[in-house]
PDB file of C-alpha atoms in Angstrom:
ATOM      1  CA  UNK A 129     -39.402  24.880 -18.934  1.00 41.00           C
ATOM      2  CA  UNK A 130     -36.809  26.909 -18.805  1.00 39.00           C
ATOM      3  CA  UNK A 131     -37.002  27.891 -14.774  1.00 41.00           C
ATOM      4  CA  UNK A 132     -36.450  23.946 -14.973  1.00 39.00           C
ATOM      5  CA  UNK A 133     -34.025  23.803 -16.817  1.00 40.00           C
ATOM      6  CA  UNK A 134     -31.669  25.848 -14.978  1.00 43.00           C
ATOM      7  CA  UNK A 135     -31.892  24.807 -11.888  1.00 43.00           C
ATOM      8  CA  UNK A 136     -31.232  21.076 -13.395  1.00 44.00           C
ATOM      9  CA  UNK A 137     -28.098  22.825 -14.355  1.00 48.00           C
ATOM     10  CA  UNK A 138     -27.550  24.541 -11.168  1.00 65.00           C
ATOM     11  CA  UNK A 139     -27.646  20.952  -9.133  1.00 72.00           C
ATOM     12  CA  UNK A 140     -25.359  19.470 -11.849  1.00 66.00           C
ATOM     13  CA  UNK A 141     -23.323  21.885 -11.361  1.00 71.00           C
ATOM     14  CA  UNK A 142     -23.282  21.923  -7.409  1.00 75.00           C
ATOM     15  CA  UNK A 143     -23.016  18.114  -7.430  1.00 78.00           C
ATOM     16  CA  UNK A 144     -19.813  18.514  -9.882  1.00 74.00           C
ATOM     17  CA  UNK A 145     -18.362  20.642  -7.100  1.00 77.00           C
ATOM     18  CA  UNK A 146     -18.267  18.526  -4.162  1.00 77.00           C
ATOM     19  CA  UNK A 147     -17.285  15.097  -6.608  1.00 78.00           C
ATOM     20  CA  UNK A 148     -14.384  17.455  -7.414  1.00 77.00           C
ATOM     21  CA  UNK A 149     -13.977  18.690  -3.563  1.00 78.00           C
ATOM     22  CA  UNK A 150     -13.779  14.852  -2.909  1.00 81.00           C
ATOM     23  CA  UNK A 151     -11.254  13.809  -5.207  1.00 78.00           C
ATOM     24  CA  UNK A 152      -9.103  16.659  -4.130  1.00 78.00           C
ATOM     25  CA  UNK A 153      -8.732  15.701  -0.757  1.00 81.00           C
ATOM     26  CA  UNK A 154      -8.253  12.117  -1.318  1.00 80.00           C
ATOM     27  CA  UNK A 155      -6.014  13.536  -4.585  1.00 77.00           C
ATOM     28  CA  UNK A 156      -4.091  15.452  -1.484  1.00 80.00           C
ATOM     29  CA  UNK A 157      -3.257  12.152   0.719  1.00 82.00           C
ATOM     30  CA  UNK A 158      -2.263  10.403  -2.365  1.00 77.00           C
ATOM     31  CA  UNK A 159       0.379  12.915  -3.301  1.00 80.00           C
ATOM     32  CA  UNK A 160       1.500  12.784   0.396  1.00 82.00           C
ATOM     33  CA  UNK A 161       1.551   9.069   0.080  1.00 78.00           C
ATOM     34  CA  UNK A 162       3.641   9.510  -3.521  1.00 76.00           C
ATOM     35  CA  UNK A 163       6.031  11.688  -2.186  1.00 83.00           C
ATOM     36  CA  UNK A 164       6.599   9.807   1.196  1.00 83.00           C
ATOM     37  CA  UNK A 165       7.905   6.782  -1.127  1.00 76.00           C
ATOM     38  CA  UNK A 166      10.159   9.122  -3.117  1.00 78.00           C
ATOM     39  CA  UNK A 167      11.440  10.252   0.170  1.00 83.00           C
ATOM     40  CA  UNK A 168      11.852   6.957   2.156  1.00 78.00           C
ATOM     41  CA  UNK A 169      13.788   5.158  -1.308  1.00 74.00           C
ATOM     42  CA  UNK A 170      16.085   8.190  -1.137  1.00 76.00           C
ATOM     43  CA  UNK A 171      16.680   8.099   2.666  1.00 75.00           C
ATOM     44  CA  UNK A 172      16.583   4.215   3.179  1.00 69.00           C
ATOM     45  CA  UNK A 173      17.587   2.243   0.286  1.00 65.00           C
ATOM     46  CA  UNK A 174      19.745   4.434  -2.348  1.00 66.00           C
ATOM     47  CA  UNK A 175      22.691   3.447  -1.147  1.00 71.00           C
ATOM     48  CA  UNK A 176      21.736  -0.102  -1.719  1.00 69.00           C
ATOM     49  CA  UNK A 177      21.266   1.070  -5.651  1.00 66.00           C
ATOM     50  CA  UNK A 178      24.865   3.272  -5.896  1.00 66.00           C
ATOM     51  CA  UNK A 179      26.732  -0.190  -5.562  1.00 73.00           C
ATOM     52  CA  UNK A 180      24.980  -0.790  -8.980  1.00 64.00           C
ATOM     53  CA  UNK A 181      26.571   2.337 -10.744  1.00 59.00           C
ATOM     54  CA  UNK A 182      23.260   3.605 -11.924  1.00 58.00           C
ATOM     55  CA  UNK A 183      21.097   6.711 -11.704  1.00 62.00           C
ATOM     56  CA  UNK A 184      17.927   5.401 -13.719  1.00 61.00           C
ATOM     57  CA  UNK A 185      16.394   4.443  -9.869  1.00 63.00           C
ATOM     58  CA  UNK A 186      17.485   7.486  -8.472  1.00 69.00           C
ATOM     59  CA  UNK A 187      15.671   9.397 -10.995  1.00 71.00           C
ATOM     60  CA  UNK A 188      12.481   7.753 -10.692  1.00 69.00           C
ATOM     61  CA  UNK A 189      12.605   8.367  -6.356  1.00 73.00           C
ATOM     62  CA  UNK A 190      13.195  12.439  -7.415  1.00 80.00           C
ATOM     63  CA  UNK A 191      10.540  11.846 -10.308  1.00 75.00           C
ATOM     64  CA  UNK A 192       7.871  10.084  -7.083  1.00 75.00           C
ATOM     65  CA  UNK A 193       9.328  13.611  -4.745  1.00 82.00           C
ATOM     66  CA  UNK A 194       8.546  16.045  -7.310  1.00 80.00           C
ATOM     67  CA  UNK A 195       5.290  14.336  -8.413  1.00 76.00           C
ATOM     68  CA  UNK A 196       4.086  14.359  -5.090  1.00 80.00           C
ATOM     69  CA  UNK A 197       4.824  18.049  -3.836  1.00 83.00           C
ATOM     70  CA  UNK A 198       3.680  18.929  -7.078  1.00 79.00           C
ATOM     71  CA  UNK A 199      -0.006  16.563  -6.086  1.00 78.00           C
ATOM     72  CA  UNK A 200      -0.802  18.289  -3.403  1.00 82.00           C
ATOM     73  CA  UNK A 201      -0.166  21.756  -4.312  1.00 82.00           C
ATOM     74  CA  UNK A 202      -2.774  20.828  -6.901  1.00 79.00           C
ATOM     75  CA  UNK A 203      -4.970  19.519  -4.516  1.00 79.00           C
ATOM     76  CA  UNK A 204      -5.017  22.569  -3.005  1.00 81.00           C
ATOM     77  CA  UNK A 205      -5.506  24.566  -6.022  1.00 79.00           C
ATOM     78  CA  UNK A 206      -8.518  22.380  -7.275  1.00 77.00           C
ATOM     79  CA  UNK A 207     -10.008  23.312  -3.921  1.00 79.00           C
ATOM     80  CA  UNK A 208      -9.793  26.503  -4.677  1.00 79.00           C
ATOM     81  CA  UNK A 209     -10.873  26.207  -8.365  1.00 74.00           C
ATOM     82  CA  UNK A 210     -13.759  24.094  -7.237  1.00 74.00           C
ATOM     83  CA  UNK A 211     -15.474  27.056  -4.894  1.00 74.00           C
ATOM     84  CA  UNK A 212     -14.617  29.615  -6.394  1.00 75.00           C
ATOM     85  CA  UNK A 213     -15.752  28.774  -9.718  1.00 71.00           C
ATOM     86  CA  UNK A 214     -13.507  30.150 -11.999  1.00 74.00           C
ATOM     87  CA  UNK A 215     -12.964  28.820 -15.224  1.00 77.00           C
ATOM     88  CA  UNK A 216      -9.032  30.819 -15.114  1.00 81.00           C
ATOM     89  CA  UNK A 217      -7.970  28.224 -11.685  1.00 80.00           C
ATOM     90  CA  UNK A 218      -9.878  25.103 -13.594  1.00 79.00           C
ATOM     91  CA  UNK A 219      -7.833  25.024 -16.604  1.00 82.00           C
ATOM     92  CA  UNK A 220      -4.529  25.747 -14.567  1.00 82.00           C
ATOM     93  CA  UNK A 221      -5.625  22.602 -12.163  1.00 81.00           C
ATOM     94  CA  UNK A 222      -6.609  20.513 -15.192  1.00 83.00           C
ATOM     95  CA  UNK A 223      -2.887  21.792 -17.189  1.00 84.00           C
ATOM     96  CA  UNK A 224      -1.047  20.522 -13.570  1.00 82.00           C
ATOM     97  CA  UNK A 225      -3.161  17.088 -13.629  1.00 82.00           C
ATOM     98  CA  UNK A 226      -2.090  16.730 -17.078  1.00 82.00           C
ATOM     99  CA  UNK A 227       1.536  17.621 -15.936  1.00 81.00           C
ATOM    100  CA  UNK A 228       1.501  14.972 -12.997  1.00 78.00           C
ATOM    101  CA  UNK A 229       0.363  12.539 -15.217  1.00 79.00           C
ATOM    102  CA  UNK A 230       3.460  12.929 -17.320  1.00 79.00           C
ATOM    103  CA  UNK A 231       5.554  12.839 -14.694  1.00 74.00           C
ATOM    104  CA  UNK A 232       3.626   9.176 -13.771  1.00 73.00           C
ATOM    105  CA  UNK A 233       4.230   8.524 -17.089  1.00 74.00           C
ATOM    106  CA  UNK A 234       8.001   9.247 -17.150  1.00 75.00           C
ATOM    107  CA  UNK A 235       8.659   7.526 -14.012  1.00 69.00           C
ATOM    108  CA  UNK A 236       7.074   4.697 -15.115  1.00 69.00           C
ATOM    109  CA  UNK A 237       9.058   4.487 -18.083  1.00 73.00           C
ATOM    110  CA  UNK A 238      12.192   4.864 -16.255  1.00 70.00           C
ATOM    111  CA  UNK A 239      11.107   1.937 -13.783  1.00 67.00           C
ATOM    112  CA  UNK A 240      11.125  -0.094 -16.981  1.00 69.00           C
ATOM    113  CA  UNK A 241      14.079   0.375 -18.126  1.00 70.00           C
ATOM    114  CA  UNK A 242      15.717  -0.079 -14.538  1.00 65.00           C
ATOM    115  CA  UNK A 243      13.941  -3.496 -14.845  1.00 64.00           C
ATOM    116  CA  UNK A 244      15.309  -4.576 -18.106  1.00 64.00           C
ATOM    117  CA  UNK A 245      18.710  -3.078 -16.859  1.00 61.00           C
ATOM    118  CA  UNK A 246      18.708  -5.911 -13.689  1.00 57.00           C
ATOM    119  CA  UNK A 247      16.346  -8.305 -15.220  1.00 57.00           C
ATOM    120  CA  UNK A 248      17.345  -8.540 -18.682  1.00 57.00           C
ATOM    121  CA  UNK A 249      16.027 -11.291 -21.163  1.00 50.00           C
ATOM    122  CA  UNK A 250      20.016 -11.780 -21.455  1.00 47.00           C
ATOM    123  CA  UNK A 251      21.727 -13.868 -19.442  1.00 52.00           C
ATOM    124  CA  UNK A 252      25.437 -12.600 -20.554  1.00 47.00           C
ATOM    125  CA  UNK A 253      24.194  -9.304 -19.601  1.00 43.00           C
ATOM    126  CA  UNK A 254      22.696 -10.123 -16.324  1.00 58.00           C
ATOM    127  CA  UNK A 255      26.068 -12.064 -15.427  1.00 61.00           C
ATOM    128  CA  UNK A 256      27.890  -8.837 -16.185  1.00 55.00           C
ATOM    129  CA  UNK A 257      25.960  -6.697 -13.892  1.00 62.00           C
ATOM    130  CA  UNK A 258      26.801  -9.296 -11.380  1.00 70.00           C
ATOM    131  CA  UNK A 259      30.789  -8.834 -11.830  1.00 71.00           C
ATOM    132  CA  UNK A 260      30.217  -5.386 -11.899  1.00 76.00           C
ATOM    133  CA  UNK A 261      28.947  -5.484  -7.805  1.00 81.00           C
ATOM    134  CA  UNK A 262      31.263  -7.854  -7.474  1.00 84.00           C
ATOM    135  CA  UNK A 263      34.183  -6.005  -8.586  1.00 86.00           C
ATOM    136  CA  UNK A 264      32.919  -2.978  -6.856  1.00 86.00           C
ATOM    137  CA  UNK A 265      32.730  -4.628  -3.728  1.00 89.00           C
ATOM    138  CA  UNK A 266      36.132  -5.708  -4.019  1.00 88.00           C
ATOM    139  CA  UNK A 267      38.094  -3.056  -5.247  1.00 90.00           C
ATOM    140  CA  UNK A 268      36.697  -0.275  -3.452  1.00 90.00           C
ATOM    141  CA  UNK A 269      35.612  -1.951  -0.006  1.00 92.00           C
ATOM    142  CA  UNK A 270      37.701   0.076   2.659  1.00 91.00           C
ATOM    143  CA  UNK A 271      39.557   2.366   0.124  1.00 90.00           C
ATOM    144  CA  UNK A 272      39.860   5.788   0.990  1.00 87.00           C
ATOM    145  CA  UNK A 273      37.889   8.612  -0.482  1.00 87.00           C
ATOM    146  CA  UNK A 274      34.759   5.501  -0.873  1.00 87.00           C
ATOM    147  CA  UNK A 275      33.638   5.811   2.727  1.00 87.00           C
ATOM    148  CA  UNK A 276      30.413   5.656   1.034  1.00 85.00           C
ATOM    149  CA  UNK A 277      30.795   2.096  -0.764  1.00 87.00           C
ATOM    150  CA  UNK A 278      32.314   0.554   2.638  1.00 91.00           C
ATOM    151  CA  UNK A 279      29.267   1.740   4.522  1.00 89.00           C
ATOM    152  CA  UNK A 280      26.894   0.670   1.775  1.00 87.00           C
ATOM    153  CA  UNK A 281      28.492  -2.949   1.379  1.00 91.00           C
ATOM    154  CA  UNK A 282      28.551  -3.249   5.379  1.00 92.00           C
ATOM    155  CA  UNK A 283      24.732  -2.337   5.359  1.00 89.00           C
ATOM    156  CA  UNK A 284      23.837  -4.306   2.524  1.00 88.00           C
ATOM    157  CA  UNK A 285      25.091  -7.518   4.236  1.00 91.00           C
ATOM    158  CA  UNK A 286      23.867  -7.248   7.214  1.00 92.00           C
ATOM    159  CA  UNK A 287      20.331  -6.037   6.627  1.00 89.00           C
ATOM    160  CA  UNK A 288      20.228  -8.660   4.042  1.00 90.00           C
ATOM    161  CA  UNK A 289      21.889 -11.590   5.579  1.00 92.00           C
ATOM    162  CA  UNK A 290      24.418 -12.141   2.663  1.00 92.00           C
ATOM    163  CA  UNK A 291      28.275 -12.006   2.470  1.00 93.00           C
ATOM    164  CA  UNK A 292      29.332 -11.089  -1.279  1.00 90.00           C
ATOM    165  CA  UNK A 293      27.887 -10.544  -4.369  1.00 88.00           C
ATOM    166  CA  UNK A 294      27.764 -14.224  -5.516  1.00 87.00           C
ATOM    167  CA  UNK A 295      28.801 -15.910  -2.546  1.00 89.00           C
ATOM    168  CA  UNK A 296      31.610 -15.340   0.734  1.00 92.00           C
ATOM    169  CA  UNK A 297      34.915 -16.701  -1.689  1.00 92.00           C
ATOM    170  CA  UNK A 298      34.117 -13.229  -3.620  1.00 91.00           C
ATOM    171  CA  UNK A 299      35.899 -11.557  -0.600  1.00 94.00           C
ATOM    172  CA  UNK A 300      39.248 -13.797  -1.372  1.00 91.00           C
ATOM    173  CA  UNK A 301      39.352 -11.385  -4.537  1.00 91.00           C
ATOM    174  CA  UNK A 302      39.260  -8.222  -2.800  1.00 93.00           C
ATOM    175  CA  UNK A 303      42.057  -5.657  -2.545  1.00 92.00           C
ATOM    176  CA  UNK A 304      41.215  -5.060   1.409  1.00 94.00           C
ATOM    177  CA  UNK A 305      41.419  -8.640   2.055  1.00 93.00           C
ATOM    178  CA  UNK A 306      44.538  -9.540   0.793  1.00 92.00           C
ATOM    179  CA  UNK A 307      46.201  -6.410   2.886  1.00 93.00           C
ATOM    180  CA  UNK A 308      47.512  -6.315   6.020  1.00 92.00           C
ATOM    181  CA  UNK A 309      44.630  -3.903   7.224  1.00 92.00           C
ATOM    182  CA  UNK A 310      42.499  -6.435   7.340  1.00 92.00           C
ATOM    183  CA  UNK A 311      44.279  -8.184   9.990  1.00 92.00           C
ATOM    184  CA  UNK A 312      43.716 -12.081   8.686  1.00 92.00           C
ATOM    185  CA  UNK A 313      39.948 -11.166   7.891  1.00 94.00           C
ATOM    186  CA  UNK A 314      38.540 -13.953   5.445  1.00 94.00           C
ATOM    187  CA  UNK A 315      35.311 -11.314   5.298  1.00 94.00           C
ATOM    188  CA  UNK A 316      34.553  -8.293   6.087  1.00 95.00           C
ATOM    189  CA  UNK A 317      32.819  -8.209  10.231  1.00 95.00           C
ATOM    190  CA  UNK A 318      29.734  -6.981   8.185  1.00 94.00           C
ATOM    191  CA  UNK A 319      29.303 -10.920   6.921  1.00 94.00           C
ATOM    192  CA  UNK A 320      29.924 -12.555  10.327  1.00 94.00           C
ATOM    193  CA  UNK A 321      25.818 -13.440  12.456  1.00 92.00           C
ATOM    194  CA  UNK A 322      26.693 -11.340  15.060  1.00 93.00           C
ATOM    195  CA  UNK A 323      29.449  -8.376  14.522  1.00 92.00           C
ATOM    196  CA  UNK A 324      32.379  -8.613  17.006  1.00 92.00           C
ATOM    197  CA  UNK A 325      35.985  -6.610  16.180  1.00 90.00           C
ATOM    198  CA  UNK A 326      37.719  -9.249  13.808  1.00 92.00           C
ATOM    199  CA  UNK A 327      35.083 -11.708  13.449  1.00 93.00           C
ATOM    200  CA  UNK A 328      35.622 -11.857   9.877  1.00 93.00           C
ATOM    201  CA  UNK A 329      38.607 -14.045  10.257  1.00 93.00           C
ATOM    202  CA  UNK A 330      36.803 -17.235  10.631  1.00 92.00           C
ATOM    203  CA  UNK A 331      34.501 -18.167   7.774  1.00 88.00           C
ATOM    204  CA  UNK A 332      32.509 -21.041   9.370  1.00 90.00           C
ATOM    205  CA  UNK A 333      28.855 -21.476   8.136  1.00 90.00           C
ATOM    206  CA  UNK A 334      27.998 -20.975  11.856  1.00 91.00           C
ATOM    207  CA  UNK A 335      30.218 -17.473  12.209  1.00 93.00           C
ATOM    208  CA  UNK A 336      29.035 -15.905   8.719  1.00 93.00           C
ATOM    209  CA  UNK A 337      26.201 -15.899   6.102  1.00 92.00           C
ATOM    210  CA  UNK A 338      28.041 -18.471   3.487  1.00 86.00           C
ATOM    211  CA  UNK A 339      24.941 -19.523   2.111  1.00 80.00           C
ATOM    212  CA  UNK A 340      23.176 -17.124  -1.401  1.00 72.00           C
ATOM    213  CA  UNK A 341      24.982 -13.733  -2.103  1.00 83.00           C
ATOM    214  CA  UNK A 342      24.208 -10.631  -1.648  1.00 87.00           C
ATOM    215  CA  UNK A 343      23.106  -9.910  -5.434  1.00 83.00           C
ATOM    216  CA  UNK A 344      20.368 -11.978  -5.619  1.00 81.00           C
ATOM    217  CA  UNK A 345      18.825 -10.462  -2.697  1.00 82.00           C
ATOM    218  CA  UNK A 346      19.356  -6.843  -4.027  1.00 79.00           C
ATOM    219  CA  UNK A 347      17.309  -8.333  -7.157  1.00 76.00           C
ATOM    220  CA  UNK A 348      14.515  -9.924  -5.343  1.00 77.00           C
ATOM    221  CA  UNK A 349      14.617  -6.055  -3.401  1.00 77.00           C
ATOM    222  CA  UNK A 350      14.492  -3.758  -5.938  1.00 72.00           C
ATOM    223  CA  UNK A 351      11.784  -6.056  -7.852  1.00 72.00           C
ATOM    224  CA  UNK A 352       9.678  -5.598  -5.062  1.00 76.00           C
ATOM    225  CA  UNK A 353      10.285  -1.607  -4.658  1.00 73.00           C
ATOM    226  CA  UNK A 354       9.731  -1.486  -8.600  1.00 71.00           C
ATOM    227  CA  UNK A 355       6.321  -3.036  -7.948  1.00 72.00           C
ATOM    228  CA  UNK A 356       5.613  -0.641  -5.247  1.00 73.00           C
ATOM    229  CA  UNK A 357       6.692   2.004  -7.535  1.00 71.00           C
ATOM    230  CA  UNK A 358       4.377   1.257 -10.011  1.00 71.00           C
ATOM    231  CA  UNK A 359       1.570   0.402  -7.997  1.00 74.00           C
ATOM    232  CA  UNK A 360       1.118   3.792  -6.588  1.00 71.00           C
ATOM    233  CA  UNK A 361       2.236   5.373  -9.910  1.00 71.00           C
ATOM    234  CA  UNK A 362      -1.046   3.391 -11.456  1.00 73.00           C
ATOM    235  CA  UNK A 363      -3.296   4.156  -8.970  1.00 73.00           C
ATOM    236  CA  UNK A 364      -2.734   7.578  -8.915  1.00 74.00           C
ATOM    237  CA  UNK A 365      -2.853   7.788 -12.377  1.00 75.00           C
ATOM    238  CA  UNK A 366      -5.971   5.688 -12.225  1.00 76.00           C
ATOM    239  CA  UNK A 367      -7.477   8.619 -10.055  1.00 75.00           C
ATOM    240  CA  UNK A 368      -6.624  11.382 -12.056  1.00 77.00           C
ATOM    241  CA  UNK A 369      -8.925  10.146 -15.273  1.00 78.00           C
ATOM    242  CA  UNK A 370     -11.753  11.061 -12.993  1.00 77.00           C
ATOM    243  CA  UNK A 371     -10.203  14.494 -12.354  1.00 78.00           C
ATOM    244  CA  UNK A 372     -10.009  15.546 -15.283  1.00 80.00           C
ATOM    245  CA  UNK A 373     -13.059  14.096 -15.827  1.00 80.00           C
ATOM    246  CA  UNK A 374     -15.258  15.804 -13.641  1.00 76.00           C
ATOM    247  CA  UNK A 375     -12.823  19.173 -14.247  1.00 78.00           C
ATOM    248  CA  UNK A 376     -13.537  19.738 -17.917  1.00 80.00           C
ATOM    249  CA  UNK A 377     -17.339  18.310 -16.797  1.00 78.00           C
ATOM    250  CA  UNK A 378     -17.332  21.312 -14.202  1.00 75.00           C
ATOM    251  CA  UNK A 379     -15.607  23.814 -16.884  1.00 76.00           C
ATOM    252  CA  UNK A 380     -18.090  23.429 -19.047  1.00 79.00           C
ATOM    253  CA  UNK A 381     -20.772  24.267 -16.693  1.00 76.00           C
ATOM    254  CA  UNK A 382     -19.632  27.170 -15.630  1.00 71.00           C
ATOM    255  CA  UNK A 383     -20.367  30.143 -17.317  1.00 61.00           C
ATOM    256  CA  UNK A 384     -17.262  32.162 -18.915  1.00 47.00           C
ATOM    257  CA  UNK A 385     -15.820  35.127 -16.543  1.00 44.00           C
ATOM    258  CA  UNK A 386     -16.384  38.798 -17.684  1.00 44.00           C
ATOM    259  CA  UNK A 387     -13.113  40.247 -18.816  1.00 40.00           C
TER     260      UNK A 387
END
């Protein structure tokens, strides 16, 4: 009975190891998949979010980077933990799951409250996030020393199709506009179909994008990136349960080391 009894224990045990193996490796191309979101909001769309004046996004792409370096290291540890069988490497892998899963946690939260910051129940609120694009766009559009707003604005309208925050008369408030550097621009080139050196200066719905501003297309963007964000945050936390799972399962097992 007891001959049978151990090697019940022994194929638990071996069939613990390879669930474990399993999740690592699919653990590992989810933390590559984590961190290549971090990285692609960071490189492709942040400077979308500085016209907004906050860091609350930016946080939660550096939360996704670190979550996901920090994902597949552990991947790699489990491995390790998994074939080696010591009890030591399992409780630091099942310590760094419970450490991603803060992060998720944290990132999640922050996504939250970068919703409620652009989607907020209030509408007097919402209306003065709008001004607040709008006045950056206007004050700070072609100034020196914010080489980094005029590209950002210029990008922003064309990749979205917009001209303004609200609408195209937004540009007959800016500081640019009204100054002989522009030349008789109505707009900024950036608003005009197709870009050609002083298009700007005719504001006909067939030369420029007159129609929806650019703010409500940055809204309907980040919503969607906020989903994405959460999405993978879920599933990965989703993933993890069983992790841990099967790593305190696997722990327990094992027999303790000799020290």
């Amino acid at each position: 009975m007891r001959e049978y009894s151990e090697n019940k224990e022994t194929c638990g045990t071996i069939c613990l190891k390879y669930l474990l193996f399993t999740f690592n490796f699919f653990f590992w191309l989810a933390g590559g998949a984590v961190m290549a979101v971090g990285i692609w909001t960071l490189a492709e769309k942040s400077d979308y979010i500085s016209l907004l004046q906050s860091n609350t996004y930016m946080a939660t792409a550096y939360i996704l980077v670190v979550a996901g370096v920090v994902v597949m290291i552990t991947g790699i540890l489990g491995c390790c933990a998994t074939f080696r069988e010591q009890r030591s490497l399992l409780r630091a892998y099942f310590i760094l799951l419970l450490c991603i899963f803060l992060l998720e946690i944290i990132a999640g939260i922050l996504a939250y409250i970068y919703y409620q910051q652009f989607f907020p129940v209030n509408p007097q609120l919402n209306a003065e996030l709008k001004q607040n694009l709008k006045e950056t766009m206007t004050k700070k559009y072609q100034k020196e020393g914010e080489e980094g707003v005029t590209s950002a604005v210029d990008k922003l309208q064309q990749e979205f199709k917009c001209c303004g925050s609200h609408n195209y008369t937004d540009w007959s408030d800016s500081d640019w506009i009204k100054s002989p550097e522009a030349k008789g621009r109505k707009v900024p080139d950036s608003c005009c179909k197709t870009i050609t050196t002083n298009c700007g200066t005719r504001d006909h719905p067939s030369n420029i994008y007159k129609e929806g501003g650019c703010i409500t297309k940055l809204e309907n963007f980040i919503q969607e990136h906020l989903k994405i964000i959460g999405a993978v945050g879920l599933g990965i936390a989703f993933v993890q349960i069983f992790g841990m799972i099967f790593t305190c399962c696997l722990y327990r097992s094992l027999k303790s080391e000799p020290y």
